[in-house]
Amino acid sequence: MTTTAASTQEQKLAHALKLDKLAEVAVKVGLGLRAGQELVMTASLDALPLARRITEQAYRAGASLVTTLYSDDEATLMRYHFAPTESFDHAAKWLYDGMGAAFKSGAARLAIAGGNPALLANEDTDKVGRANRAVSQAYRPALELITRHEINWTIVACATPAWAAAMFPEDAPDAAMDKLWEAIFETTRINQQDPVGAWKTHDADLQMRAARLNEKRYAALRYRGPGTDFLLGLADDHVWMGGGTTAGNGLYCIPNMPTEEVFSMPHKERAEGTVTATKPLSHQGTMIEGIQVRFEKGCIVEAHATRGEEVLRKLIDTDEGARRLGEVALVPHSSPIAHSGMLFYNTLFDENAASHIALGQAYTSCVRDGDKLTPEQLAAKGANDSLIHVDWMIGSEKLDIDGITAEETAEPLMRQGEWV
Ligand code: ZN
Ligand code: ZN
């Protein structure tokens, strides 16, 4: 055996070990799977190697049944090319109803992210918009169980050739995949000695940040940076959250891996001023760049983008709540993901690289006793309601954020993108 062959062999072994660690962390820390619990997983065919490792880890942790719903990019594109135009308002409602039934009967939910960020970039935006809307409507009852944290769930990423090529267009396919895997392992703490322990420490740190903000009870946040002069009111009785959460079924899960954010609920009628995005937004296969929007009384009254403006307009026209905000999140510029300097074209990573806001649906768990309130009571506190929830990045090393108290005094919260 030559030295090169030996080291290639070693690299393969090291990769397999890390993949297994990632699967273990996803099941034990991310999902907090309970012995005897069912698991419903979604993955693209390109994520098969990780899906299999997670399946093994889930069974080892006592899962009663693991069911994986696989999607295929090629098949998705065939619909856009060959299906009748009038069929794009249709979604597989029976499938989403089935997922909802599984969650209600106690199943946990794991999604493997990592699809081609540009998959639908060249498809008809009208078809894309209609198909997305149909899926949002069909999935809503099941998704609500997730957004209300009634079940334990998590999202973890798998490197795929198309995603790697989008991130590293200059590299050969294998080298691009290696780089993307390394970035995933690094940002999900798999490269650390004891990944499970490292996650526990990190989780405690995020909880502490959220607790401090909850003590402060700011009425609003003020953002100042290049192209941004923005005042964002927080919902009445808002709660800051970060890291893991105890789901309604009593299980502790960390819903996103990686996660670096502390987040809360903005008041849907209290956003004023102009915000400029600091990163492109990859939205369901399309890139939207140079977003700049102006808010009045919580509602977007002007929206521009240097690229993908039409998609942005379709997005904010989805429904009444799509022009209002459902999430506010703070992330220091020194987060490992920001530190990597990479743009992942994937919200799971990019939202953890910068402070952000999200258009659309609010997380009811971000208001005190939110899960016990009726939709009317939630709306009265300022919770936004929409079919969409789309995060976009507004943080950078040039952004300053103040917390505004009920007495209208400003306290510095972040300076040049870092916690004060
Ligand atoms: Zn977020
Ligand atoms: Zn979000």
Coordinates of C-alpha atoms and ligand atoms in Angstrom, one line a residue:
M1 CA 0.0 0.0 0.0
T2 CA 1.4 3.4 -0.9
T3 CA 1.5 6.3 1.5
T4 CA -1.1 8.2 -0.5
A5 CA -3.5 5.2 -0.5
A6 CA -2.9 4.8 3.3
S7 CA -3.7 8.4 4.0
T8 CA -6.8 8.4 1.7
Q9 CA -7.9 5.3 3.6
E10 CA -7.3 7.2 6.9
Q11 CA -9.2 10.2 5.6
K12 CA -12.2 8.0 4.7
L13 CA -12.2 6.5 8.1
A14 CA -12.0 9.9 9.8
H15 CA -14.9 11.1 7.7
A16 CA -17.0 8.1 8.5
L17 CA -16.3 8.6 12.3
K18 CA -17.3 12.3 12.0
L19 CA -20.4 11.5 10.1
D20 CA -21.4 9.0 12.8
K21 CA -20.7 11.6 15.5
L22 CA -22.9 14.1 13.7
A23 CA -25.7 11.5 13.5
E24 CA -25.2 10.8 17.2
V25 CA -25.3 14.5 18.2
A26 CA -28.4 15.0 16.0
V27 CA -30.3 12.2 17.7
K28 CA -29.1 12.6 21.3
V29 CA -28.7 16.4 21.6
G30 CA -30.7 17.9 18.7
L31 CA -33.7 15.6 18.9
G32 CA -33.4 14.3 22.4
L33 CA -35.2 11.2 21.1
R34 CA -36.9 9.1 23.7
A35 CA -36.7 5.3 23.7
G36 CA -39.8 3.9 22.1
Q37 CA -40.5 7.1 20.2
E38 CA -41.2 7.1 16.4
L39 CA -39.1 9.3 14.1
V40 CA -40.2 10.9 10.9
M41 CA -37.2 12.2 8.8
T42 CA -37.1 14.1 5.6
A43 CA -34.0 14.0 3.4
S44 CA -33.0 14.4 -0.2
L45 CA -31.5 11.3 -2.0
D46 CA -28.2 13.1 -1.9
A47 CA -28.3 13.0 1.9
L48 CA -28.6 9.2 2.0
P49 CA -25.2 8.6 3.7
L50 CA -26.2 10.8 6.7
A51 CA -29.8 9.6 6.7
R52 CA -28.6 6.1 7.1
R53 CA -26.2 7.0 10.0
I54 CA -29.1 8.9 11.7
T55 CA -31.4 5.9 11.2
E56 CA -28.8 3.6 12.9
Q57 CA -28.3 6.1 15.8
A58 CA -32.0 6.5 16.3
Y59 CA -32.6 2.7 16.5
R60 CA -29.6 2.4 18.9
A61 CA -31.3 5.2 21.0
G62 CA -34.4 3.0 21.1
A63 CA -36.5 4.5 18.3
S64 CA -39.6 2.2 17.7
L65 CA -39.8 3.1 14.0
V66 CA -37.8 5.4 11.7
T67 CA -39.7 6.5 8.5
T68 CA -37.7 8.6 6.0
L69 CA -39.4 10.6 3.2
Y70 CA -36.9 11.1 0.4
S71 CA -37.1 13.8 -2.2
D72 CA -35.2 13.9 -5.5
D73 CA -34.1 17.1 -7.2
E74 CA -34.4 15.7 -10.7
A75 CA -38.0 14.6 -10.0
T76 CA -38.8 18.1 -8.7
L77 CA -37.5 19.7 -11.8
M78 CA -39.5 17.3 -14.0
R79 CA -42.6 18.7 -12.5
Y80 CA -41.6 22.3 -13.6
H81 CA -40.8 21.1 -17.1
F82 CA -43.6 18.7 -17.9
A83 CA -46.5 19.1 -15.5
P84 CA -49.6 21.0 -16.6
T85 CA -49.4 24.7 -15.7
E86 CA -52.7 24.6 -13.9
S87 CA -51.5 21.9 -11.5
F88 CA -49.1 24.1 -9.5
D89 CA -51.7 25.1 -6.9
H90 CA -51.8 21.5 -5.8
A91 CA -49.8 19.9 -3.0
A92 CA -49.8 16.4 -1.5
K93 CA -52.1 17.3 1.3
W94 CA -52.5 13.6 2.3
L95 CA -48.8 13.4 2.9
Y96 CA -48.7 16.5 5.2
D97 CA -51.9 15.3 7.0
G98 CA -50.1 12.0 7.6
M99 CA -47.1 13.8 9.0
G100 CA -49.4 15.8 11.3
A101 CA -51.0 12.5 12.4
A102 CA -47.6 11.0 13.2
F103 CA -46.6 14.1 15.3
K104 CA -49.9 13.9 17.1
S105 CA -49.4 10.3 17.9
G106 CA -45.9 11.1 19.5
A107 CA -43.4 11.0 16.6
A108 CA -40.3 13.2 16.7
R109 CA -39.3 15.1 13.5
L110 CA -35.9 15.4 12.0
A111 CA -35.2 17.3 8.7
I112 CA -31.9 17.0 6.8
A113 CA -31.1 20.2 5.1
G114 CA -28.6 20.7 2.3
G115 CA -30.5 20.9 -1.0
N116 CA -29.3 22.7 -4.1
P117 CA -29.8 26.4 -3.2
A118 CA -30.2 27.3 -6.9
L119 CA -32.5 24.3 -7.9
L120 CA -35.4 26.5 -9.0
A121 CA -33.5 29.6 -10.0
N122 CA -34.3 29.2 -13.7
E123 CA -37.9 28.0 -13.3
D124 CA -41.0 30.1 -13.8
T125 CA -41.4 32.3 -10.7
D126 CA -45.2 32.1 -10.9
K127 CA -45.1 28.3 -10.8
V128 CA -42.6 28.4 -8.0
G129 CA -44.7 30.9 -6.0
R130 CA -47.9 28.9 -6.5
A131 CA -46.2 25.5 -5.6
N132 CA -44.7 27.0 -2.5
R133 CA -48.0 28.5 -1.4
A134 CA -49.8 25.2 -1.9
V135 CA -47.2 23.4 0.2
S136 CA -47.4 26.0 2.9
Q137 CA -51.1 25.6 3.1
A138 CA -51.1 21.9 3.1
Y139 CA -48.3 21.6 5.6
R140 CA -49.6 24.3 7.9
P141 CA -51.5 22.1 10.5
A142 CA -48.5 19.8 10.9
L143 CA -46.0 22.7 10.9
E144 CA -47.9 24.4 13.7
L145 CA -47.1 21.4 16.0
I146 CA -43.5 22.2 15.2
T147 CA -43.6 26.0 15.5
R148 CA -45.6 25.6 18.8
H149 CA -42.8 23.2 20.0
E150 CA -45.4 20.6 20.8
I151 CA -43.0 17.9 19.7
N152 CA -39.2 17.4 19.8
W153 CA -37.7 18.3 16.5
T154 CA -34.4 19.3 14.9
I155 CA -32.7 20.2 11.6
V156 CA -29.2 19.1 10.7
A157 CA -27.3 19.5 7.5
C158 CA -25.7 17.1 5.0
A159 CA -23.2 18.2 2.3
T160 CA -24.5 17.5 -1.2
P161 CA -22.7 17.9 -4.5
A162 CA -25.0 20.7 -5.8
W163 CA -24.8 22.7 -2.5
A164 CA -21.0 22.3 -2.4
A165 CA -20.7 23.4 -6.0
A166 CA -22.8 26.5 -5.3
M167 CA -20.5 27.4 -2.3
F168 CA -17.2 26.6 -3.9
P169 CA -17.6 27.0 -7.7
E170 CA -13.8 27.2 -8.2
D171 CA -13.1 23.8 -6.7
A172 CA -13.3 20.3 -8.2
P173 CA -16.4 18.4 -7.0
D174 CA -14.5 16.2 -4.5
A175 CA -12.6 19.1 -3.0
A176 CA -15.8 21.2 -2.8
M177 CA -17.5 18.4 -0.9
D178 CA -14.6 18.1 1.5
K179 CA -14.6 21.8 2.2
L180 CA -18.4 21.8 2.8
W181 CA -18.2 18.8 5.1
E182 CA -15.4 20.4 7.1
A183 CA -17.5 23.6 7.5
I184 CA -20.4 21.5 8.7
F185 CA -18.3 19.5 11.2
E186 CA -16.6 22.7 12.5
T187 CA -19.8 24.7 13.0
T188 CA -21.7 21.8 14.5
R189 CA -18.9 21.3 17.0
I190 CA -18.2 17.8 15.7
N191 CA -14.4 18.6 15.5
Q192 CA -14.3 19.1 19.2
Q193 CA -13.0 16.5 21.7
D194 CA -16.4 15.8 23.2
P195 CA -19.1 17.1 20.8
V196 CA -22.0 16.2 23.1
G197 CA -20.3 18.0 26.0
A198 CA -19.4 21.0 23.8
W199 CA -23.1 21.3 22.8
K200 CA -24.2 21.3 26.5
T201 CA -21.8 24.2 27.3
H202 CA -22.9 26.1 24.2
D203 CA -26.5 25.6 25.0
A204 CA -26.1 26.9 28.6
D205 CA -24.4 30.0 27.2
L206 CA -27.3 30.8 24.9
Q207 CA -29.7 30.2 27.7
M208 CA -27.8 32.7 29.9
R209 CA -27.9 35.3 27.1
A210 CA -31.7 34.9 26.7
A211 CA -32.2 35.1 30.5
R212 CA -30.3 38.4 30.6
L213 CA -32.5 39.9 27.9
N214 CA -35.6 38.6 29.6
E215 CA -34.6 40.4 32.8
K216 CA -34.1 43.7 30.8
R217 CA -37.6 43.5 29.3
Y218 CA -36.8 46.0 26.5
A219 CA -39.8 47.6 24.7
A220 CA -37.9 48.0 21.5
L221 CA -34.6 47.6 19.7
R222 CA -32.9 50.3 17.6
Y223 CA -30.6 49.3 14.7
R224 CA -28.1 51.6 13.1
G225 CA -25.7 50.6 10.3
P226 CA -25.0 51.2 6.6
G227 CA -28.4 51.5 4.9
T228 CA -30.2 50.7 8.2
D229 CA -32.0 53.0 10.5
F230 CA -34.7 50.9 12.1
L231 CA -36.8 50.8 15.3
L232 CA -38.4 47.5 16.1
G233 CA -40.9 47.2 18.9
L234 CA -41.1 43.9 20.8
A235 CA -44.3 42.0 21.4
D236 CA -46.1 42.5 24.8
D237 CA -44.9 39.8 27.2
H238 CA -42.3 38.7 24.7
V239 CA -39.8 36.0 25.8
W240 CA -36.2 35.7 24.5
M241 CA -35.1 32.1 23.7
G242 CA -31.9 30.5 22.7
G243 CA -30.5 27.0 22.4
G244 CA -32.7 24.2 23.5
T245 CA -36.3 24.1 24.5
T246 CA -38.6 21.7 26.4
A247 CA -41.2 20.6 23.9
G248 CA -44.9 20.2 24.8
N249 CA -44.3 16.4 25.0
G250 CA -41.7 17.0 27.8
L251 CA -38.6 16.2 25.7
Y252 CA -35.7 18.6 25.6
C253 CA -34.5 19.4 22.0
I254 CA -32.2 21.8 20.2
P255 CA -34.2 22.6 17.1
N256 CA -31.3 23.9 14.9
M257 CA -27.8 22.5 14.5
P258 CA -25.9 24.8 14.3
T259 CA -27.6 27.5 16.4
E260 CA -25.9 30.7 17.6
E261 CA -29.0 33.0 18.0
V262 CA -31.1 34.3 20.8
F263 CA -34.5 35.3 19.4
S264 CA -37.8 36.7 20.3
M265 CA -41.1 38.1 18.9
P266 CA -41.4 41.5 17.4
H267 CA -44.7 43.3 17.6
K268 CA -46.4 43.0 14.2
E269 CA -47.5 46.6 14.2
R270 CA -44.3 48.2 15.6
A271 CA -41.5 48.4 13.0
E272 CA -40.5 51.8 11.6
G273 CA -37.7 52.7 9.2
T274 CA -35.4 51.2 6.7
V275 CA -33.4 48.0 6.8
T276 CA -30.8 46.7 4.4
A277 CA -29.9 43.1 4.2
T278 CA -26.2 42.3 4.7
K279 CA -26.3 38.9 2.9
P280 CA -28.1 37.5 -0.1
L281 CA -31.2 35.5 0.7
S282 CA -31.5 32.0 -0.8
H283 CA -35.2 31.4 -0.9
Q284 CA -36.4 28.0 -2.1
G285 CA -34.1 27.8 -5.0
T286 CA -33.8 31.5 -5.9
M287 CA -31.2 34.1 -4.9
I288 CA -32.5 37.5 -3.7
E289 CA -29.7 40.0 -3.3
G290 CA -29.4 43.6 -2.1
I291 CA -32.7 43.6 -0.2
Q292 CA -33.8 47.0 1.2
V293 CA -37.2 47.5 2.7
R294 CA -39.0 50.3 4.5
F295 CA -41.5 49.7 7.3
E296 CA -44.4 51.8 8.5
K297 CA -46.4 50.7 11.5
G298 CA -44.9 47.2 11.2
C299 CA -45.8 46.8 7.5
I300 CA -43.4 46.8 4.5
V301 CA -44.4 49.8 2.4
E302 CA -41.4 49.7 0.0
A303 CA -39.3 46.7 -1.1
H304 CA -36.3 46.6 -3.3
A305 CA -33.7 44.1 -4.3
T306 CA -30.8 44.4 -6.8
R307 CA -31.5 40.8 -7.9
G308 CA -34.6 38.6 -7.5
E309 CA -36.9 41.6 -6.8
E310 CA -39.8 39.9 -8.4
V311 CA -39.4 36.8 -6.1
L312 CA -39.2 39.1 -3.1
R313 CA -42.4 40.9 -4.2
K314 CA -44.2 37.5 -4.7
L315 CA -43.0 36.5 -1.3
I316 CA -44.3 39.5 0.6
D317 CA -47.6 39.3 -1.3
T318 CA -48.2 35.7 -0.1
D319 CA -50.7 36.9 2.5
E320 CA -51.4 39.8 4.9
G321 CA -48.8 38.7 7.4
A322 CA -46.0 38.2 4.9
R323 CA -45.2 42.0 5.0
R324 CA -44.8 42.0 8.7
L325 CA -42.2 40.5 11.1
G326 CA -42.5 37.3 13.1
E327 CA -39.0 36.9 14.5
V328 CA -36.1 39.1 15.7
A329 CA -32.7 37.4 16.4
L330 CA -29.4 38.5 17.7
V331 CA -26.1 36.8 16.7
P332 CA -22.6 38.2 17.5
H333 CA -20.4 38.8 14.5
S334 CA -17.8 36.5 16.1
S335 CA -20.0 33.4 15.8
P336 CA -18.1 30.4 14.3
I337 CA -20.2 30.7 11.2
A338 CA -19.6 34.4 10.7
H339 CA -15.9 33.6 11.6
S340 CA -15.7 31.0 8.7
G341 CA -16.4 34.0 6.4
M342 CA -18.5 31.6 4.2
L343 CA -21.8 32.2 2.7
F344 CA -23.7 28.9 2.8
Y345 CA -26.8 29.9 0.8
N346 CA -28.7 28.0 3.4
T347 CA -30.7 29.7 6.2
L348 CA -29.8 27.1 8.8
F349 CA -26.2 28.3 8.6
D350 CA -26.4 31.9 7.3
E351 CA -29.0 32.9 10.0
N352 CA -26.5 31.9 12.6
A353 CA -23.8 34.2 11.1
A354 CA -25.6 37.4 11.6
S355 CA -28.4 39.2 13.5
H356 CA -31.6 38.8 11.5
I357 CA -35.3 39.3 11.3
A358 CA -37.9 37.1 9.7
L359 CA -40.9 38.0 7.6
G360 CA -44.1 36.1 8.4
Q361 CA -45.2 33.6 11.1
A362 CA -44.2 34.3 14.7
Y363 CA -43.1 31.5 17.1
T364 CA -45.8 31.4 19.8
S365 CA -43.3 30.1 22.3
C366 CA -41.7 33.6 22.1
V367 CA -44.5 35.1 24.2
R368 CA -45.2 34.2 27.8
D369 CA -47.6 31.2 28.0
G370 CA -48.0 31.6 24.3
D371 CA -48.9 28.0 23.7
K372 CA -51.9 28.4 25.9
L373 CA -53.3 31.5 24.2
T374 CA -55.9 31.6 21.5
P375 CA -55.0 33.1 18.1
E376 CA -56.9 36.2 19.0
Q377 CA -55.1 36.6 22.3
L378 CA -51.7 36.1 20.5
A379 CA -52.6 38.7 17.9
A380 CA -53.5 41.2 20.6
K381 CA -49.9 40.8 22.0
G382 CA -48.5 41.5 18.6
A383 CA -47.9 38.0 17.2
N384 CA -47.8 37.9 13.4
D385 CA -49.6 35.3 11.5
S386 CA -48.6 34.1 8.0
L387 CA -48.0 31.1 5.7
I388 CA -44.4 32.1 5.4
H389 CA -41.4 32.4 7.8
V390 CA -38.4 33.7 6.0
D391 CA -35.2 34.9 7.8
W392 CA -33.0 37.5 6.3
M393 CA -29.7 38.8 7.6
I394 CA -29.3 42.4 8.7
G395 CA -26.3 42.0 11.0
S396 CA -22.7 42.9 10.3
E397 CA -19.5 44.2 12.0
K398 CA -20.9 47.7 11.2
L399 CA -24.2 47.3 13.0
D400 CA -25.0 48.9 16.3
I401 CA -28.0 47.8 18.3
D402 CA -29.6 49.6 21.4
G403 CA -32.2 48.2 23.7
I404 CA -34.9 50.7 24.4
T405 CA -36.5 50.5 27.8
A406 CA -40.2 51.2 28.6
E407 CA -39.0 54.6 29.9
E408 CA -37.4 55.2 26.4
T409 CA -33.8 55.2 27.5
A410 CA -31.4 53.6 25.2
E411 CA -28.9 51.0 26.4
P412 CA -26.1 49.7 24.2
L413 CA -26.7 46.1 23.4
M414 CA -24.3 45.4 20.5
R415 CA -21.5 47.5 19.1
Q416 CA -19.9 46.8 15.7
G417 CA -21.8 43.5 15.7
E418 CA -20.6 42.3 19.1
W419 CA -22.3 42.0 22.5
V420 CA -21.5 45.0 24.7
Ligands
ZN1 ZN -33.7 32.9 13.6
ZN2 ZN -36.5 32.2 11.7

